């Protein structure tokens, strides 16, 4: 995923999760749920969805 995609995802997360300030690195991990992840994922552009799935699958072994 390139920098522009990551920044776009970050902005969408801040908007949809109503984050007013820079959250800590652990905020999403502590507050995420399968429902929230699906909601965010559904708003991604189709091409980015595929890249996100591939990256998640690759990270499963890490």
PDB file of C-alpha atoms in Angstrom:
ATOM      1  CA  UNK A   1       0.000   0.000   0.000  1.00  0.00           C
ATOM      2  CA  UNK A   2       1.450   3.348  -0.908  1.00  0.00           C
ATOM      3  CA  UNK A   3       1.595   6.408   1.333  1.00  0.00           C
ATOM      4  CA  UNK A   4      -1.401   8.114  -0.291  1.00  0.00           C
ATOM      5  CA  UNK A   5      -3.590   5.053   0.371  1.00  0.00           C
ATOM      6  CA  UNK A   6      -2.476   4.845   4.005  1.00  0.00           C
ATOM      7  CA  UNK A   7      -3.167   8.551   4.517  1.00  0.00           C
ATOM      8  CA  UNK A   8      -6.612   8.237   2.910  1.00  0.00           C
ATOM      9  CA  UNK A   9      -7.431   5.291   5.169  1.00  0.00           C
ATOM     10  CA  UNK A  10      -6.211   7.234   8.204  1.00  0.00           C
ATOM     11  CA  UNK A  11      -8.440  10.204   7.331  1.00  0.00           C
ATOM     12  CA  UNK A  12     -11.464   7.946   6.832  1.00  0.00           C
ATOM     13  CA  UNK A  13     -10.841   6.245  10.159  1.00  0.00           C
ATOM     14  CA  UNK A  14     -10.606   9.582  11.931  1.00  0.00           C
ATOM     15  CA  UNK A  15     -13.865  10.697  10.328  1.00  0.00           C
ATOM     16  CA  UNK A  16     -15.890   7.520  10.835  1.00  0.00           C
ATOM     17  CA  UNK A  17     -14.574   6.837  14.331  1.00  0.00           C
ATOM     18  CA  UNK A  18     -14.971  10.477  15.339  1.00  0.00           C
ATOM     19  CA  UNK A  19     -11.354  10.811  16.433  1.00  0.00           C
ATOM     20  CA  UNK A  20     -10.634  14.460  17.173  1.00  0.00           C
ATOM     21  CA  UNK A  21      -6.914  14.252  17.943  1.00  0.00           C
ATOM     22  CA  UNK A  22      -4.040  11.955  17.083  1.00  0.00           C
ATOM     23  CA  UNK A  23      -4.782   8.655  18.804  1.00  0.00           C
ATOM     24  CA  UNK A  24      -2.110   6.440  20.274  1.00  0.00           C
ATOM     25  CA  UNK A  25      -0.895   3.449  18.288  1.00  0.00           C
ATOM     26  CA  UNK A  26      -2.941   1.169  20.542  1.00  0.00           C
ATOM     27  CA  UNK A  27      -6.256   3.010  20.159  1.00  0.00           C
ATOM     28  CA  UNK A  28      -7.529   1.019  17.199  1.00  0.00           C
ATOM     29  CA  UNK A  29      -6.320  -2.296  18.624  1.00  0.00           C
ATOM     30  CA  UNK A  30      -8.114  -1.588  21.908  1.00  0.00           C
ATOM     31  CA  UNK A  31     -11.333  -0.329  20.326  1.00  0.00           C
ATOM     32  CA  UNK A  32     -11.647  -2.424  17.183  1.00  0.00           C
ATOM     33  CA  UNK A  33     -14.379  -4.959  16.675  1.00  0.00           C
ATOM     34  CA  UNK A  34     -15.249  -7.162  13.699  1.00  0.00           C
ATOM     35  CA  UNK A  35     -18.241  -4.904  13.029  1.00  0.00           C
ATOM     36  CA  UNK A  36     -16.101  -1.757  13.056  1.00  0.00           C
ATOM     37  CA  UNK A  37     -13.496  -3.324  10.806  1.00  0.00           C
ATOM     38  CA  UNK A  38     -16.192  -4.355   8.318  1.00  0.00           C
ATOM     39  CA  UNK A  39     -17.677  -0.855   8.334  1.00  0.00           C
ATOM     40  CA  UNK A  40     -14.297   0.739   7.589  1.00  0.00           C
ATOM     41  CA  UNK A  41     -13.462  -1.922   4.989  1.00  0.00           C
ATOM     42  CA  UNK A  42     -16.754  -1.324   3.164  1.00  0.00           C
ATOM     43  CA  UNK A  43     -15.792   2.329   2.596  1.00  0.00           C
ATOM     44  CA  UNK A  44     -12.461   1.496   0.924  1.00  0.00           C
ATOM     45  CA  UNK A  45     -12.155   1.757  -2.868  1.00  0.00           C
ATOM     46  CA  UNK A  46     -12.293  -1.651  -4.579  1.00  0.00           C
ATOM     47  CA  UNK A  47      -8.601  -1.694  -5.525  1.00  0.00           C
ATOM     48  CA  UNK A  48      -7.554  -0.808  -2.014  1.00  0.00           C
ATOM     49  CA  UNK A  49      -9.762  -3.558  -0.579  1.00  0.00           C
ATOM     50  CA  UNK A  50      -7.807  -6.171  -2.513  1.00  0.00           C
ATOM     51  CA  UNK A  51      -4.472  -4.738  -1.388  1.00  0.00           C
ATOM     52  CA  UNK A  52      -5.650  -4.598   2.220  1.00  0.00           C
ATOM     53  CA  UNK A  53      -6.768  -8.238   2.144  1.00  0.00           C
ATOM     54  CA  UNK A  54      -3.464  -9.340   0.611  1.00  0.00           C
ATOM     55  CA  UNK A  55      -1.486  -7.433   3.230  1.00  0.00           C
ATOM     56  CA  UNK A  56      -3.586  -8.820   6.074  1.00  0.00           C
ATOM     57  CA  UNK A  57      -3.117 -12.369   4.786  1.00  0.00           C
ATOM     58  CA  UNK A  58       0.639 -11.819   4.489  1.00  0.00           C
ATOM     59  CA  UNK A  59       0.740 -10.494   8.067  1.00  0.00           C
ATOM     60  CA  UNK A  60      -1.051 -13.544   9.488  1.00  0.00           C
ATOM     61  CA  UNK A  61       2.199 -15.500   9.450  1.00  0.00           C
ATOM     62  CA  UNK A  62       4.147 -12.729  11.202  1.00  0.00           C
TER      63      UNK A  62
END
